mmCIF file of N, CA and C and ligand atoms in Angstrom:
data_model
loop_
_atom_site.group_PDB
_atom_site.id
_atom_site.type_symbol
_atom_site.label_atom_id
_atom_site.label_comp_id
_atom_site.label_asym_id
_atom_site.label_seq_id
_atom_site.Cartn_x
_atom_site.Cartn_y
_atom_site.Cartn_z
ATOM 1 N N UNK A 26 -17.684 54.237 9.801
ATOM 2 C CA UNK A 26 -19.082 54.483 9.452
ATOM 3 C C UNK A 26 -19.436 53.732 8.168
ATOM 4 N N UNK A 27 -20.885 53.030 8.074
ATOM 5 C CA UNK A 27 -21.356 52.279 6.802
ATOM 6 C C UNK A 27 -22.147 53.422 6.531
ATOM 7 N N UNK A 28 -22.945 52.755 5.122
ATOM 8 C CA UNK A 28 -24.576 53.749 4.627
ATOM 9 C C UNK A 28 -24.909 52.502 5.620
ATOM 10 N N UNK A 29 -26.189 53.279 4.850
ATOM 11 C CA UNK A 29 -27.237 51.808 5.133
ATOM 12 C C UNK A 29 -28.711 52.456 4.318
ATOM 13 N N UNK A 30 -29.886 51.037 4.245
ATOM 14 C CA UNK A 30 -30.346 51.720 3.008
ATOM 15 C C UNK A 30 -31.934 51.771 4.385
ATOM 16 N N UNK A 31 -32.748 52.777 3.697
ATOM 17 C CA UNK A 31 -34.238 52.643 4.483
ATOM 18 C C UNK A 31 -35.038 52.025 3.929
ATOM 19 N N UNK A 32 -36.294 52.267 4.804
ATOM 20 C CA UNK A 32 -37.468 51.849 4.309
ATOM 21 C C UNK A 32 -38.054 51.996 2.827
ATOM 22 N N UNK A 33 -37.793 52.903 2.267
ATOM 23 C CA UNK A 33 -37.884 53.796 0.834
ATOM 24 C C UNK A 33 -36.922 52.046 -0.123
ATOM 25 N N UNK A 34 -36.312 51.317 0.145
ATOM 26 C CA UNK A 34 -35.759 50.283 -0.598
ATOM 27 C C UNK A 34 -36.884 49.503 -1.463
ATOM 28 N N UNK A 35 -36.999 49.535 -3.118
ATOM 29 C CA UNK A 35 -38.186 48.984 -3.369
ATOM 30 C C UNK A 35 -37.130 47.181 -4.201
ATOM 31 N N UNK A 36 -36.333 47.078 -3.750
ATOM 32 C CA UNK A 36 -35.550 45.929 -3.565
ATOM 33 C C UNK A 36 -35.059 45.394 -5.341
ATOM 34 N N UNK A 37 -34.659 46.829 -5.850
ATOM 35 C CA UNK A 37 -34.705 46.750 -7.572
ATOM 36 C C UNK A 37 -33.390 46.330 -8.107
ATOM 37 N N UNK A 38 -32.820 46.151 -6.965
ATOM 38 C CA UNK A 38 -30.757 45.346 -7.531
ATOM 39 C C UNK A 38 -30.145 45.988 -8.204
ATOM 40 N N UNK A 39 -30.510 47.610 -7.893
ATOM 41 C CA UNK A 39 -29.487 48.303 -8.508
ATOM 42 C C UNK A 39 -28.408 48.746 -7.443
ATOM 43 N N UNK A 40 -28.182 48.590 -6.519
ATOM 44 C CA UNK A 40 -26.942 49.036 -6.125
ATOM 45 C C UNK A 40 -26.083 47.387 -5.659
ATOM 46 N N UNK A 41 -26.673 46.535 -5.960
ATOM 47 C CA UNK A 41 -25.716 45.276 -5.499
ATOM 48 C C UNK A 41 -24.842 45.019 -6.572
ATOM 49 N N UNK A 42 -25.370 45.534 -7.603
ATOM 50 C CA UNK A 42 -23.886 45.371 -9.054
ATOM 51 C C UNK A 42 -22.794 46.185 -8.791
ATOM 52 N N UNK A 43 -23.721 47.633 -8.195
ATOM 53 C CA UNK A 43 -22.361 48.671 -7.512
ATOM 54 C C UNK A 43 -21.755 49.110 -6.632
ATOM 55 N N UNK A 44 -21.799 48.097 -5.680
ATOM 56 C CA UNK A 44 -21.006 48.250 -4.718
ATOM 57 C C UNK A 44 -19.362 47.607 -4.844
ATOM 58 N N UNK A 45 -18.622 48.349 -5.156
ATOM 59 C CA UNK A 45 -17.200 47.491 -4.869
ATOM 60 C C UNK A 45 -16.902 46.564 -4.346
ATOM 61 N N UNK A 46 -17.329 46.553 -2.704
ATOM 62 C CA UNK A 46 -16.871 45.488 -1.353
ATOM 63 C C UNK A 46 -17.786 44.254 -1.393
ATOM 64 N N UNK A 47 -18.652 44.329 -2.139
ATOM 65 C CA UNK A 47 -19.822 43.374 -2.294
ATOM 66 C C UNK A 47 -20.573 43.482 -0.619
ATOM 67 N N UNK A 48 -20.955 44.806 0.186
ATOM 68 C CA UNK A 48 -21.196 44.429 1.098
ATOM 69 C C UNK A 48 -23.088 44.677 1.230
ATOM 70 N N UNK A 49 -22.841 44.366 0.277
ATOM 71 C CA UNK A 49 -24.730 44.959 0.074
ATOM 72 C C UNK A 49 -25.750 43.328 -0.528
ATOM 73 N N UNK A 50 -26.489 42.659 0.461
ATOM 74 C CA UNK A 50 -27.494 41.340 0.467
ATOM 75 C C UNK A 50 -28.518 41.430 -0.129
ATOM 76 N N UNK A 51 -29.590 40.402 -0.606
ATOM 77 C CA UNK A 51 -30.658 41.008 -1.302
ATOM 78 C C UNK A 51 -31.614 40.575 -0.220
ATOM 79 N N UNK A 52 -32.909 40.709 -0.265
ATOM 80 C CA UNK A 52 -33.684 40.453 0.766
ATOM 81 C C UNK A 52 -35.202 41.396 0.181
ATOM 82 N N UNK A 53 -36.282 41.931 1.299
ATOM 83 C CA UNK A 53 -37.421 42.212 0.987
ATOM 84 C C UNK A 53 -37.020 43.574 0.689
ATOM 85 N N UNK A 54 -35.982 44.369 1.428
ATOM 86 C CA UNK A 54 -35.444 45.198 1.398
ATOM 87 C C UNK A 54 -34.094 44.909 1.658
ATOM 88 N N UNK A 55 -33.100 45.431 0.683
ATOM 89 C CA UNK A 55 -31.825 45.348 0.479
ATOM 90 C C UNK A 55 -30.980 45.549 2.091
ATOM 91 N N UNK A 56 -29.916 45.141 2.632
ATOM 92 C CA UNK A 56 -28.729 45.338 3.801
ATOM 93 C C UNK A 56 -27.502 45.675 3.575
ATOM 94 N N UNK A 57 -26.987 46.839 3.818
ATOM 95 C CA UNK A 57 -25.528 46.752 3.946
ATOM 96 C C UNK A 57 -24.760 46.247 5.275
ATOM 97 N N UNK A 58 -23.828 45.296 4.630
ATOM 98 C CA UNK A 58 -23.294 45.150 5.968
ATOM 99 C C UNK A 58 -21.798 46.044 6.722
ATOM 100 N N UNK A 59 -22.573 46.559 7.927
ATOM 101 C CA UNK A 59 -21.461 47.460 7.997
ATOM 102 C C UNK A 59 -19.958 47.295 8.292
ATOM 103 N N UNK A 60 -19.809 45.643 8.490
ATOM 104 C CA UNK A 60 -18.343 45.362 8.728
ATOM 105 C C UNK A 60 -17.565 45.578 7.372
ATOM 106 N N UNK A 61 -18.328 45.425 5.993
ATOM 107 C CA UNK A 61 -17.640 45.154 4.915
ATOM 108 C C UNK A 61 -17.971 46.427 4.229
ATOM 109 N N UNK A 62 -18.746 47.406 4.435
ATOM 110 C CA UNK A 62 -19.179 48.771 3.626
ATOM 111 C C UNK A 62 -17.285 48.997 3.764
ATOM 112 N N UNK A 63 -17.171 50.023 2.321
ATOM 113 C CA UNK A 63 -15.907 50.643 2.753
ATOM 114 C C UNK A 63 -16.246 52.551 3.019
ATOM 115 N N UNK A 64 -17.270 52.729 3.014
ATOM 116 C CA UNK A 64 -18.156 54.165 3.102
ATOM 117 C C UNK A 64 -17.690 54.460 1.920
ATOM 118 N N UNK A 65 -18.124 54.434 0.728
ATOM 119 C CA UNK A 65 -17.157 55.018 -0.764
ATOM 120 C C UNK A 65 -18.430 55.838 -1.183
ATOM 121 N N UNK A 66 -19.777 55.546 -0.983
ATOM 122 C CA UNK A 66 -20.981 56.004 -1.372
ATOM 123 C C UNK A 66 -21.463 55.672 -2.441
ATOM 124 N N UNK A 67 -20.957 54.686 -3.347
ATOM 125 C CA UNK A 67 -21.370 54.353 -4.830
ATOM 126 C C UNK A 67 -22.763 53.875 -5.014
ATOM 127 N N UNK A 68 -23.236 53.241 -4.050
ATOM 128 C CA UNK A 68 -24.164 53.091 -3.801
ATOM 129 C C UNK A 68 -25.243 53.795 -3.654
ATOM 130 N N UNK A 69 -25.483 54.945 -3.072
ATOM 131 C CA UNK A 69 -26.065 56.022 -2.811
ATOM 132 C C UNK A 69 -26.164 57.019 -3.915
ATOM 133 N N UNK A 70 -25.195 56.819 -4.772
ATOM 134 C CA UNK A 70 -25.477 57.499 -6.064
ATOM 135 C C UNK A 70 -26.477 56.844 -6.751
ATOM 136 N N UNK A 71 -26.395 55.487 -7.446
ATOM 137 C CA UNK A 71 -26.757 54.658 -7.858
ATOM 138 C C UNK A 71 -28.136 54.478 -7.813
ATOM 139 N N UNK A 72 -28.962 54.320 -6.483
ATOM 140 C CA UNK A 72 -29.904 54.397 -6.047
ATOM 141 C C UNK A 72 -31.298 55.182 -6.155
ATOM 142 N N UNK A 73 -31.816 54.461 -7.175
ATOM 143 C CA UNK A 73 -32.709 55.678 -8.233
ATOM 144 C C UNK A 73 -33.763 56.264 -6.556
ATOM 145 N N UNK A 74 -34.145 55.335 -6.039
ATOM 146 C CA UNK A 74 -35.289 55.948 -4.615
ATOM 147 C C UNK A 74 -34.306 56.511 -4.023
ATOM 148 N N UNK A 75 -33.808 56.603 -3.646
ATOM 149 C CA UNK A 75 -32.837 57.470 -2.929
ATOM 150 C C UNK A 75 -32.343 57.326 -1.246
ATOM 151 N N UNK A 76 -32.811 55.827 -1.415
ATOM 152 C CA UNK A 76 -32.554 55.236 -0.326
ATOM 153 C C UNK A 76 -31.953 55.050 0.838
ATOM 154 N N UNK A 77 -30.296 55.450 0.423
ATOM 155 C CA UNK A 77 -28.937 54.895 0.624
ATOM 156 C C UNK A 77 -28.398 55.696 1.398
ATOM 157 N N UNK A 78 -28.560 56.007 2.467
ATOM 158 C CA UNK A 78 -27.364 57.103 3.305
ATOM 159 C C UNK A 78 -26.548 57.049 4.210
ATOM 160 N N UNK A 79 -25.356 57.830 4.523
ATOM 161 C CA UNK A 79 -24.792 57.350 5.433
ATOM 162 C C UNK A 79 -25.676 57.573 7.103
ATOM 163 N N UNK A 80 -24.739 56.269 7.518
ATOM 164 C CA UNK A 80 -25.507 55.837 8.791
ATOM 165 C C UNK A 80 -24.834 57.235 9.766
ATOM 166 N N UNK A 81 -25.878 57.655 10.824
ATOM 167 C CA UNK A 81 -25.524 58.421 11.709
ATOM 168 C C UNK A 81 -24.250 58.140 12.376
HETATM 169 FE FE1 SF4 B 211 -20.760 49.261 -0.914
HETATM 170 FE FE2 SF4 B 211 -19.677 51.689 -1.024
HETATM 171 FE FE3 SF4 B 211 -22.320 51.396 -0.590
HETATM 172 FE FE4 SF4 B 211 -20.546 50.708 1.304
HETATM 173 S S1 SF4 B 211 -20.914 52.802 0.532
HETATM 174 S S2 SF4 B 211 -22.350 49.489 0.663
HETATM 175 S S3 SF4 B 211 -18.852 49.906 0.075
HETATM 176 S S4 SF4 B 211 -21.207 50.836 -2.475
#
């Protein structure tokens, strides 16, 4: 299982410094990619909108 981030992403580069695996892209709204997520959640902390959750 990855996170992954929603619509709520206002694309502010705070969780691409904290991700460990580097599996997080920048874009209009941020991507994790789920081959490289390691599910650790650092990200999801991080994440002042609250974006970040794990994927179903
Ligand atoms: Fe990176 Fe961890 Fe977030 Fe996965 S859960 S994208 S490994 S910070």
């Amino acid at each position: 299982m990855a996170y992954k981030i929603s619509d709520d992403c206002v694309a502010c580069g705070t969780c691409l410094s904290e991700c460990p695996a580097g599996a997080i892209s920048e874009g209009d709204i941020y991507k994790i990619d789920p081959a490289v997520c390691v599910d650790c959640g650092t990200c999801a902390d991080a994440c002042p909108m609250g974006a970040i959750s794990p994927a179903e």
